PDB file of C-alpha atoms and ligand atoms in Angstrom:
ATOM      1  CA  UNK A  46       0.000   0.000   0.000  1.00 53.00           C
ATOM      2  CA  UNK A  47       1.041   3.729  -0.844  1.00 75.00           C
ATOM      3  CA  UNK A  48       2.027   5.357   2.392  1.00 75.00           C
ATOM      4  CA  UNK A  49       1.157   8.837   3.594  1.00 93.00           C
ATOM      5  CA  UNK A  50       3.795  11.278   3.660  1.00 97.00           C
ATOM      6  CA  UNK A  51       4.124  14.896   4.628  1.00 98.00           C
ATOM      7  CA  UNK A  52       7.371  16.400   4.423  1.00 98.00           C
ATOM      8  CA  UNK A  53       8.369  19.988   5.691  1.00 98.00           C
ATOM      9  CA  UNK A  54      11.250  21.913   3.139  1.00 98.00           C
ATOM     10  CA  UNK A  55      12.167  24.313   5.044  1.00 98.00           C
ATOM     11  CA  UNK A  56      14.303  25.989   2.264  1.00 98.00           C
ATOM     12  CA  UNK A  57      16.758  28.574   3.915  1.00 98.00           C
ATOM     13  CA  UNK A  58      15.585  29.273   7.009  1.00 98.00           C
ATOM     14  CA  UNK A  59      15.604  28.605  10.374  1.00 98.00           C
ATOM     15  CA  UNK A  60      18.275  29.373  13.256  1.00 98.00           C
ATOM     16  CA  UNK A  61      19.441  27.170  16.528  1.00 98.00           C
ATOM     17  CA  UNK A  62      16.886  29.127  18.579  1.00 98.00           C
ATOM     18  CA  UNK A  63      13.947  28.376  16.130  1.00 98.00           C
ATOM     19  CA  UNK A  64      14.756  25.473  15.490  1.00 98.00           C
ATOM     20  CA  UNK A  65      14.508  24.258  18.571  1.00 98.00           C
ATOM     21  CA  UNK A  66      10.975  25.681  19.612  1.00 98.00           C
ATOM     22  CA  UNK A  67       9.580  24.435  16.496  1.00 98.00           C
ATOM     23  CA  UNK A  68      11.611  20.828  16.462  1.00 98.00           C
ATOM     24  CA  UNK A  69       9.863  20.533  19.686  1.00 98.00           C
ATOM     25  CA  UNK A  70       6.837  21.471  19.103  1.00 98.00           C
ATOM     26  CA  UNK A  71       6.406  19.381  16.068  1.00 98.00           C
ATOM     27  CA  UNK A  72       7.683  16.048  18.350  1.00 98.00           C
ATOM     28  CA  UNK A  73       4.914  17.136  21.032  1.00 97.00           C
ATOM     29  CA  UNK A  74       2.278  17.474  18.653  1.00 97.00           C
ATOM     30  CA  UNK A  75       2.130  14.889  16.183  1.00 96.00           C
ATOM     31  CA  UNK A  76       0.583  11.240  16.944  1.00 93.00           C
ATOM     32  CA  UNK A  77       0.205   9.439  13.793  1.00 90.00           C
ATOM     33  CA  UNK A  78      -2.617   7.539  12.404  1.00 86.00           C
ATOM     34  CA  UNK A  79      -1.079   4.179  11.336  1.00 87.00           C
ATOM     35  CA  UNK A  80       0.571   4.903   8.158  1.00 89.00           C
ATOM     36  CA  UNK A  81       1.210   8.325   8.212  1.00 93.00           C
ATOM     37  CA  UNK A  82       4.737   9.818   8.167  1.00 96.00           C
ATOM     38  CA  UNK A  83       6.241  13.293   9.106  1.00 98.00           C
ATOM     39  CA  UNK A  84       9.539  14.198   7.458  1.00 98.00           C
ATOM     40  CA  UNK A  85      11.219  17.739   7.982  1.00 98.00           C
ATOM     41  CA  UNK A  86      14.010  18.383   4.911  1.00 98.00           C
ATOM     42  CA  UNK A  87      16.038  20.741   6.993  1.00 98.00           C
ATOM     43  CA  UNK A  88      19.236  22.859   5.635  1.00 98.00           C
ATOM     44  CA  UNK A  89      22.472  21.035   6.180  1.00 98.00           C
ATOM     45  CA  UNK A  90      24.169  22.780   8.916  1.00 98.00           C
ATOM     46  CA  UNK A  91      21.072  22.029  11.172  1.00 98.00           C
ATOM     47  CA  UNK A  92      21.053  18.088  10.364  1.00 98.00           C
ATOM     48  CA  UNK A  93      22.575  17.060  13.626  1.00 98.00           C
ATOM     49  CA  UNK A  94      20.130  19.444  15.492  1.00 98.00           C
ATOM     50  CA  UNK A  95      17.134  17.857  13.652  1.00 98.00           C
ATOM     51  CA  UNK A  96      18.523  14.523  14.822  1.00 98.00           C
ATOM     52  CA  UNK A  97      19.134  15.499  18.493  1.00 98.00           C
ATOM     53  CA  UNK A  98      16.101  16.591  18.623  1.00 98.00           C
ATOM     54  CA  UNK A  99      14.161  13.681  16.433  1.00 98.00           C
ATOM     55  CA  UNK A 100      15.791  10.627  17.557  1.00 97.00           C
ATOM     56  CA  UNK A 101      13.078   7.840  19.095  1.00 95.00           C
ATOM     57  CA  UNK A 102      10.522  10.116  17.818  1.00 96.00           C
ATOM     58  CA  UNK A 103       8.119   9.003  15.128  1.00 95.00           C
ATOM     59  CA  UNK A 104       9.156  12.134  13.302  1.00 97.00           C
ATOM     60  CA  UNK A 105      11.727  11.391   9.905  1.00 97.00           C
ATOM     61  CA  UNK A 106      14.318  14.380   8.715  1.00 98.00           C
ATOM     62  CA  UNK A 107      16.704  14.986   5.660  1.00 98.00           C
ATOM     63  CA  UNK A 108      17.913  17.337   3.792  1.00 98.00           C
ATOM     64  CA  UNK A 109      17.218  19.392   0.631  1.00 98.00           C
ATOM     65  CA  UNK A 110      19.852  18.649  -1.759  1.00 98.00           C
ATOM     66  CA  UNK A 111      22.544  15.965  -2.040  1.00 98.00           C
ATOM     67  CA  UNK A 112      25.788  16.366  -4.384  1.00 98.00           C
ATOM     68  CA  UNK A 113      25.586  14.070  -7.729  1.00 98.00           C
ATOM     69  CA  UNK A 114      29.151  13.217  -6.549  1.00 98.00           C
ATOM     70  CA  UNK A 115      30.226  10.030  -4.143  1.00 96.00           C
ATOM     71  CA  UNK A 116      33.106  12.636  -2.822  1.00 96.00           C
ATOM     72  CA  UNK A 117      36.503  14.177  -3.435  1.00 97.00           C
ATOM     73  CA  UNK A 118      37.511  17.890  -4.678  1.00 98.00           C
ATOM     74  CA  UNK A 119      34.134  19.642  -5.007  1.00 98.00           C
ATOM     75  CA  UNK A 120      34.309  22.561  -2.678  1.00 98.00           C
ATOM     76  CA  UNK A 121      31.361  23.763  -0.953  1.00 97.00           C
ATOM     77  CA  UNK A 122      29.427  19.746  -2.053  1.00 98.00           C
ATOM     78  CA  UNK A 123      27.728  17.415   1.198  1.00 98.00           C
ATOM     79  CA  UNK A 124      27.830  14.299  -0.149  1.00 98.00           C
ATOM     80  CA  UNK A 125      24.800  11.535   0.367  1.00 98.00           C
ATOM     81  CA  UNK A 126      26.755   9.504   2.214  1.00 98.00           C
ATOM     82  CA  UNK A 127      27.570  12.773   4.522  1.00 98.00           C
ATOM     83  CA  UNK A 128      23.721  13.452   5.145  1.00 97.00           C
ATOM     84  CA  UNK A 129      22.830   9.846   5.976  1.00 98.00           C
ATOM     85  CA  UNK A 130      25.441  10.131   8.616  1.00 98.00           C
ATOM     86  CA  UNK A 131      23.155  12.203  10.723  1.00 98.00           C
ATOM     87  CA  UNK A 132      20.045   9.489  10.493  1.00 97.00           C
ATOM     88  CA  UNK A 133      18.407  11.157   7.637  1.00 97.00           C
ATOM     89  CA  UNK A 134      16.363   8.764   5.479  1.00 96.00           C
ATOM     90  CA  UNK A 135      15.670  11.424   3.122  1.00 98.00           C
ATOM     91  CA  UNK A 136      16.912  14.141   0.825  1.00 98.00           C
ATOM     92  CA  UNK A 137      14.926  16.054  -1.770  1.00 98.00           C
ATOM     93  CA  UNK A 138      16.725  15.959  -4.973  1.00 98.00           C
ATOM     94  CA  UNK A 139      15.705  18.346  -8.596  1.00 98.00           C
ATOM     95  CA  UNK A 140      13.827  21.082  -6.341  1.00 98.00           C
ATOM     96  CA  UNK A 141      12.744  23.790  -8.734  1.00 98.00           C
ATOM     97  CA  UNK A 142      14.714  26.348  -6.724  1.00 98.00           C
ATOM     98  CA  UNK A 143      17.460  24.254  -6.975  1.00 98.00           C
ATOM     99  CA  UNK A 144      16.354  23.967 -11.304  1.00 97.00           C
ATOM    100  CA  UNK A 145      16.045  27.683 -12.094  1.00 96.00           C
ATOM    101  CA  UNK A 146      19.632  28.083 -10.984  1.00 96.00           C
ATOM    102  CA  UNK A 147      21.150  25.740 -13.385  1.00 97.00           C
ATOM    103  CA  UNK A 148      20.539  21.961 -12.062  1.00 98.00           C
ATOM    104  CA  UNK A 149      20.639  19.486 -15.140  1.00 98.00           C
ATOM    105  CA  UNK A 150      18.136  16.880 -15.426  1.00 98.00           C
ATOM    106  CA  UNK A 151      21.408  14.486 -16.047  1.00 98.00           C
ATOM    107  CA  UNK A 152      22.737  16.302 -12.135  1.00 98.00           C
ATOM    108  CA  UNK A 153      19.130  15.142 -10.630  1.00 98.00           C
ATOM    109  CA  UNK A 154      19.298  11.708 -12.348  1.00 98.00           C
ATOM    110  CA  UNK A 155      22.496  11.339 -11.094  1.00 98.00           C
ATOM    111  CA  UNK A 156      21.399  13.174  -7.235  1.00 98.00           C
ATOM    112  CA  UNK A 157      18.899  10.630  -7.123  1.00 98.00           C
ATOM    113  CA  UNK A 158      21.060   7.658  -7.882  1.00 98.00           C
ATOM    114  CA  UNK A 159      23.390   8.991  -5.143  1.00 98.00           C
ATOM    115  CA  UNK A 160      20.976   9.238  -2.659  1.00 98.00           C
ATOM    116  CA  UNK A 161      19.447   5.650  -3.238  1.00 98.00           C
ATOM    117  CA  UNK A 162      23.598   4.407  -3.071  1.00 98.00           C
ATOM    118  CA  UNK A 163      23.663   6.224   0.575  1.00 98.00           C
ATOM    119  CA  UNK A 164      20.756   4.571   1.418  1.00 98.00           C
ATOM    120  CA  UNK A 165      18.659   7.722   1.594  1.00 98.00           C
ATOM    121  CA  UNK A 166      15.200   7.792  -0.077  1.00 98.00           C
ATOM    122  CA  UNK A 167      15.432  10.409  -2.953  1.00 98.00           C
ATOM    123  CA  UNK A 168      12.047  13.247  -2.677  1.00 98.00           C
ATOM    124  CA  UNK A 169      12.370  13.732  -6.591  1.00 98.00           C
ATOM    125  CA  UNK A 170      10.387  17.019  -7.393  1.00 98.00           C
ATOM    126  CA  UNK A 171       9.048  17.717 -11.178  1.00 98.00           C
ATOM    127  CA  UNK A 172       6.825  20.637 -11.722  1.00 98.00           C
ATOM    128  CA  UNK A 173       6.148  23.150 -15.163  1.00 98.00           C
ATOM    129  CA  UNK A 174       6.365  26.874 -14.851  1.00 96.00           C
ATOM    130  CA  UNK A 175       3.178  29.052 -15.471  1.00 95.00           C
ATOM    131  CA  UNK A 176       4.656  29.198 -19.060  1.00 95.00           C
ATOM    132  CA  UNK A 177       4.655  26.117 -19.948  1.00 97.00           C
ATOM    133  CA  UNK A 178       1.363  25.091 -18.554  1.00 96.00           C
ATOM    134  CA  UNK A 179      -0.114  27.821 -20.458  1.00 95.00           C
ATOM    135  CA  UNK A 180       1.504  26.530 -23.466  1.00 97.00           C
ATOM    136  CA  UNK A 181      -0.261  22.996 -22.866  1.00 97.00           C
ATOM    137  CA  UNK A 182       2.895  21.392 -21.841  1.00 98.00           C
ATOM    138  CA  UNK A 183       2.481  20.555 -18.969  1.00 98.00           C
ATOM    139  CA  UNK A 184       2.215  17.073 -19.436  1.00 98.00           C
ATOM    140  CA  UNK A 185       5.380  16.482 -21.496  1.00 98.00           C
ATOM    141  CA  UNK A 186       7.590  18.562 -19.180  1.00 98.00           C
ATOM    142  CA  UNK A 187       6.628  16.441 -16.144  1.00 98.00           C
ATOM    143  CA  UNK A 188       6.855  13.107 -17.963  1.00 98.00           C
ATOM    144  CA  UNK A 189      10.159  14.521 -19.365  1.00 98.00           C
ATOM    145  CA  UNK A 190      12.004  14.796 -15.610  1.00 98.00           C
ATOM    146  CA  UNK A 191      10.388  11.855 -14.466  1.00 98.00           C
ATOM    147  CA  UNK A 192      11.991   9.886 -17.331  1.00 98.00           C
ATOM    148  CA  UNK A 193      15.625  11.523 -17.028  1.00 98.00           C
ATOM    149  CA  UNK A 194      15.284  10.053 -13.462  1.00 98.00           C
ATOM    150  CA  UNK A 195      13.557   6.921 -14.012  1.00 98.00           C
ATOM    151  CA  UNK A 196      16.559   6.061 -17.132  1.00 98.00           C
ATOM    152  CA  UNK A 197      19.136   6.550 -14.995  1.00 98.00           C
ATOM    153  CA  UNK A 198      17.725   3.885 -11.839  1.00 98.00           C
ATOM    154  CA  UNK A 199      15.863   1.770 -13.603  1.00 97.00           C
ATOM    155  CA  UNK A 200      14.151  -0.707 -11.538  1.00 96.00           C
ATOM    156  CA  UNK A 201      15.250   1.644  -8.388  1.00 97.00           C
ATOM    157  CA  UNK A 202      12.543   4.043  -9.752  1.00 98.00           C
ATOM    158  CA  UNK A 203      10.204   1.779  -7.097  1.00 97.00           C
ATOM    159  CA  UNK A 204      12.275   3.026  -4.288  1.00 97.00           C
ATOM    160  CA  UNK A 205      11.709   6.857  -4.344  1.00 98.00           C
ATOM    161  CA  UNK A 206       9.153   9.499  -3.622  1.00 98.00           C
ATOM    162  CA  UNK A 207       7.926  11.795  -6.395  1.00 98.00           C
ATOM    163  CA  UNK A 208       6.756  15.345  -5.722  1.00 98.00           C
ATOM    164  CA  UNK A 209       4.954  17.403  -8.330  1.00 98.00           C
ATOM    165  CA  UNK A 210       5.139  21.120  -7.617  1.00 98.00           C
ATOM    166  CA  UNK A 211       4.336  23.228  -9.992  1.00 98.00           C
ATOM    167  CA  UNK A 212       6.404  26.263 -10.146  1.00 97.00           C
ATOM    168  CA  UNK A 213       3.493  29.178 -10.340  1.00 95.00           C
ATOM    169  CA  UNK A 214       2.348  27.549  -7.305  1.00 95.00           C
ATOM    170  CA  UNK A 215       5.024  27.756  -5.124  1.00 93.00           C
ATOM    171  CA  UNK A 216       5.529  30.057  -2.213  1.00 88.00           C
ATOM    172  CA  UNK A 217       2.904  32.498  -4.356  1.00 89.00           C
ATOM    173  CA  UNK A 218      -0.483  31.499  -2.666  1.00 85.00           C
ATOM    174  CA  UNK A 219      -1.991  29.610  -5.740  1.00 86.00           C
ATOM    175  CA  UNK A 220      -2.603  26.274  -5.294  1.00 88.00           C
ATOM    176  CA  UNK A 221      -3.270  24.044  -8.367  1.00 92.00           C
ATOM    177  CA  UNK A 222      -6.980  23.098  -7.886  1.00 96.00           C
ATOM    178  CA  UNK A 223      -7.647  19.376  -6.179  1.00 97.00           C
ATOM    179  CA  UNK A 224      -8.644  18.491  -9.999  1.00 97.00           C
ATOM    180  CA  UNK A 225      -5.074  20.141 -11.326  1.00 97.00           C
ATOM    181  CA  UNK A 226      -3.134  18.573  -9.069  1.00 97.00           C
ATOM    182  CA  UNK A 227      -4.698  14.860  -9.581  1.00 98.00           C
ATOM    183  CA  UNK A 228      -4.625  14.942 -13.241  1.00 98.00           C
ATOM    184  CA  UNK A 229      -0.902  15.609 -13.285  1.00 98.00           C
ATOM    185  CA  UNK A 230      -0.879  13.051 -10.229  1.00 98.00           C
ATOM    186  CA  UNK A 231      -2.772  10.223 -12.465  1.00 98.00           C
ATOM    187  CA  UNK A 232      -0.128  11.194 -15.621  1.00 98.00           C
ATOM    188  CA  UNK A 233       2.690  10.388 -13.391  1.00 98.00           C
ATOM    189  CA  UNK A 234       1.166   7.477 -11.725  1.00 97.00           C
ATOM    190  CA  UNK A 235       0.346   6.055 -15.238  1.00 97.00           C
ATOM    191  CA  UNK A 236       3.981   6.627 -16.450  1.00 97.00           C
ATOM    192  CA  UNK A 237       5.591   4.760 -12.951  1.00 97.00           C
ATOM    193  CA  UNK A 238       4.038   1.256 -14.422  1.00 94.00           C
ATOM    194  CA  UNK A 239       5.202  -1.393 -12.051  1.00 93.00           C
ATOM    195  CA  UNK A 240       6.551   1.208  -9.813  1.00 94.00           C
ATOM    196  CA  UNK A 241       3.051   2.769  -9.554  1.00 92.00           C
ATOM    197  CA  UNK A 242       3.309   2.466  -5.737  1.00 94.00           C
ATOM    198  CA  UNK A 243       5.869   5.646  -5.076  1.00 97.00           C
ATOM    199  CA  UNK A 244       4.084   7.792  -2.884  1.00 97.00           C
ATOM    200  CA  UNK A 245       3.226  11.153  -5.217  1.00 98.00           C
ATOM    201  CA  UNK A 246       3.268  14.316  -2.825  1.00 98.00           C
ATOM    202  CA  UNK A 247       2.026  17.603  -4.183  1.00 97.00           C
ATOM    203  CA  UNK A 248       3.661  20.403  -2.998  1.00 97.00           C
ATOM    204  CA  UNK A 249       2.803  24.595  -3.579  1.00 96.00           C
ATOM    205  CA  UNK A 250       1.286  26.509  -1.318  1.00 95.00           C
ATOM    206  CA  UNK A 251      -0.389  23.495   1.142  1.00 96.00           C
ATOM    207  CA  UNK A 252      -1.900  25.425   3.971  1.00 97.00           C
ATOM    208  CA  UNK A 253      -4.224  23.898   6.618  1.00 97.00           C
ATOM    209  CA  UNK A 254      -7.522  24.934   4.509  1.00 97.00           C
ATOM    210  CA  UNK A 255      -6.333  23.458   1.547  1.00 96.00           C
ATOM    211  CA  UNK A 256      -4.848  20.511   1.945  1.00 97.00           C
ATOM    212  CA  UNK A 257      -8.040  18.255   3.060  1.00 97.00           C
ATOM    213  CA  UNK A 258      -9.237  18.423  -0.687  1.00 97.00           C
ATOM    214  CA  UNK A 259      -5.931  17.751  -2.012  1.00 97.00           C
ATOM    215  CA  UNK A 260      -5.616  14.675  -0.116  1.00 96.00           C
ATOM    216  CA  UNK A 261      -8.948  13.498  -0.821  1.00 96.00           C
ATOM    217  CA  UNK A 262      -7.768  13.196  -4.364  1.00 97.00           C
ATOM    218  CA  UNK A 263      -7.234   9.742  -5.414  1.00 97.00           C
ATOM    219  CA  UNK A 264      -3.468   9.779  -7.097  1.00 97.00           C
ATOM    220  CA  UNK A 265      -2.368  12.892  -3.998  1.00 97.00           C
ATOM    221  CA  UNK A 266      -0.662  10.466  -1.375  1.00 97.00           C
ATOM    222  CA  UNK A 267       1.073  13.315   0.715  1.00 98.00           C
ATOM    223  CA  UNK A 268       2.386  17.413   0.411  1.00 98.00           C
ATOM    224  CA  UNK A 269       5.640  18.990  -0.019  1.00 98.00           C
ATOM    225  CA  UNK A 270       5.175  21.628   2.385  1.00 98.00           C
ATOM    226  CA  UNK A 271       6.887  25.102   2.539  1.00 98.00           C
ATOM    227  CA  UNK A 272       6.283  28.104   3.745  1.00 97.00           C
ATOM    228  CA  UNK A 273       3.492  26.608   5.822  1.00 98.00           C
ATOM    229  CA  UNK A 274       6.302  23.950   7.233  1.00 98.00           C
ATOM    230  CA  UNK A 275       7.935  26.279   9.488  1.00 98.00           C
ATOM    231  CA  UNK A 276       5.136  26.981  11.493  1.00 98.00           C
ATOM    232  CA  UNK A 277       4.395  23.828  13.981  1.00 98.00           C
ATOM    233  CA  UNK A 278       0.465  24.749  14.110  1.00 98.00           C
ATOM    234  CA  UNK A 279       0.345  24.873  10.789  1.00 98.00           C
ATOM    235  CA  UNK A 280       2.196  21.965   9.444  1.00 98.00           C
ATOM    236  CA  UNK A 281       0.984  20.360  11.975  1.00 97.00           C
ATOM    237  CA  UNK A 282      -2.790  20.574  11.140  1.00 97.00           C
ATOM    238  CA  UNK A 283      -1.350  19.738   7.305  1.00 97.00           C
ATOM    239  CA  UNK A 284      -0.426  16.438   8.875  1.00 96.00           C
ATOM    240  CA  UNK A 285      -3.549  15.755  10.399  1.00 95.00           C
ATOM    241  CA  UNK A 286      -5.913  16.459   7.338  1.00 93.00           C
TER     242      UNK A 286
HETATM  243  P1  13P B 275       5.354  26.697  -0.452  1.00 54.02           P
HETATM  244  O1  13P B 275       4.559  25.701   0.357  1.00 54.02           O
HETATM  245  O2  13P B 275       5.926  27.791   0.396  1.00 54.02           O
HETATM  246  O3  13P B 275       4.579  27.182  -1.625  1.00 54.02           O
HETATM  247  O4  13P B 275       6.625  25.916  -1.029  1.00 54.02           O
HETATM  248  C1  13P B 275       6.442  24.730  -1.703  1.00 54.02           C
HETATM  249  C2  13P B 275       7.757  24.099  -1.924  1.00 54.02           C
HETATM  250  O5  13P B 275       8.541  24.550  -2.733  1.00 54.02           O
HETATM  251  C3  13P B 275       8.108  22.927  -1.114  1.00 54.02           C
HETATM  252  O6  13P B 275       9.245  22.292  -1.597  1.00 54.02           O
END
């Protein structure tokens, strides 16, 4: 069965102090139904303070982005291996953010194998830009980053979780509709095949009044959560709809 997943990006915020309060919070405050899962994809420096304060807790972390490279001379690179260190079982890999500023689909292909080779589960995140939906493409440009990853892994395609955000949704206040969101949902579904069970989050702008209708739809299994993930209450009552 497709599990249920919310996971928190918390992009490039936070701080010890925060952190803490809302780390805390979170642990206090969440007491899953059986198969539900909380993950918080927190930025690097902050992965040993996510496990601190997650360890024995029901609640998963990981982190945003992990180098397409096993190791060596790449300044300023965390390897896969480096974030699983820290008891992540995550790492989101192709973020848009991470897109717009030059990431290859032949870098996320190869992020995503990385990940899988650390034993971390790879978030992989697709998503068109207003432009291209209003071009009718959405559709191809999805399929087309879901098959750059899914060429590189194969069979391992089973093994990760796939987030569709579109990019006019995020951090702007539009959500795609519950109908938007599960027809690009079904499209990717119907391109996994065998590996139709990986757990397909939708992630731009999920608030608490939103996100019951999102999850009602039949091909949503979970949210990539934002802005709305750095507020306990908030994510939080996410996790509960
Ligand atoms: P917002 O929820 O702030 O729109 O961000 C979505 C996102 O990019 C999560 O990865």
């Amino acid at each position: 069965m497709r599990g249920r997943l919310v996971v928190g990006n918390w992009k490039m915020n936070g701080g010890l102090r925060q952190n803490d309060a809302l780390l805390a919070e979170l642990r206090a405050g969440w007491a899953p139904p059986p198969g539900r899962e909380m993950v918080v994809c927190v930025p690097y420096p902050y992965l040993w303070q996510a496990q601190a304060a997650l360890s024995g807790s029901v609640i998963g972390w990981g982190a945003q982005d992990v180098s397409q490279y096993a190791g060596g001379a790449y300044t300023g690179e965390v390897s896969a291996a480096m974030v699983a260190e820290f008891g992540c079982r995550y790492a989101l890999v192709g973020h848009s953010e991470r897109r717009a500023r030059g990431e290859t689909e032949a870098a996320v292909a190869d992020k995503a194998a990385a990940a899988l080779a650390a034993g971390l589960t790879p978030i992989v995140c697709v998503g068109e830009t207003l432009a291209q939906r209003e071009a009718g493409s959405t559709g191809a440009v999805v399929l087309g980053q879901l098959d750059a990853v899914a060429d590189r892994l194969g069979d391992r395609i089973a093994a990760v979780v796939l987030a569709y955000e579109p990019v006019w949704a995020i951090g702007t206040g539009l959500t795609a509709s519950p109908d938007q969101a599960q027809t690009v949902h079904r499209l990717l579904r119907e391109r996994l095949g065998a590996a139709a069970t990986v757990p397909l989050l939708y992630g731009g702008s999920v608030k608490p009044d939103n996100a019951a209708a999102l999850f009602a739809c039949q091909d949503v299994d979970g949210a990539l959560v934002g802005g709305a993930s750095l507020k306990a209450d908030e994510f939080l009552a996410i996790a509960r709809a």
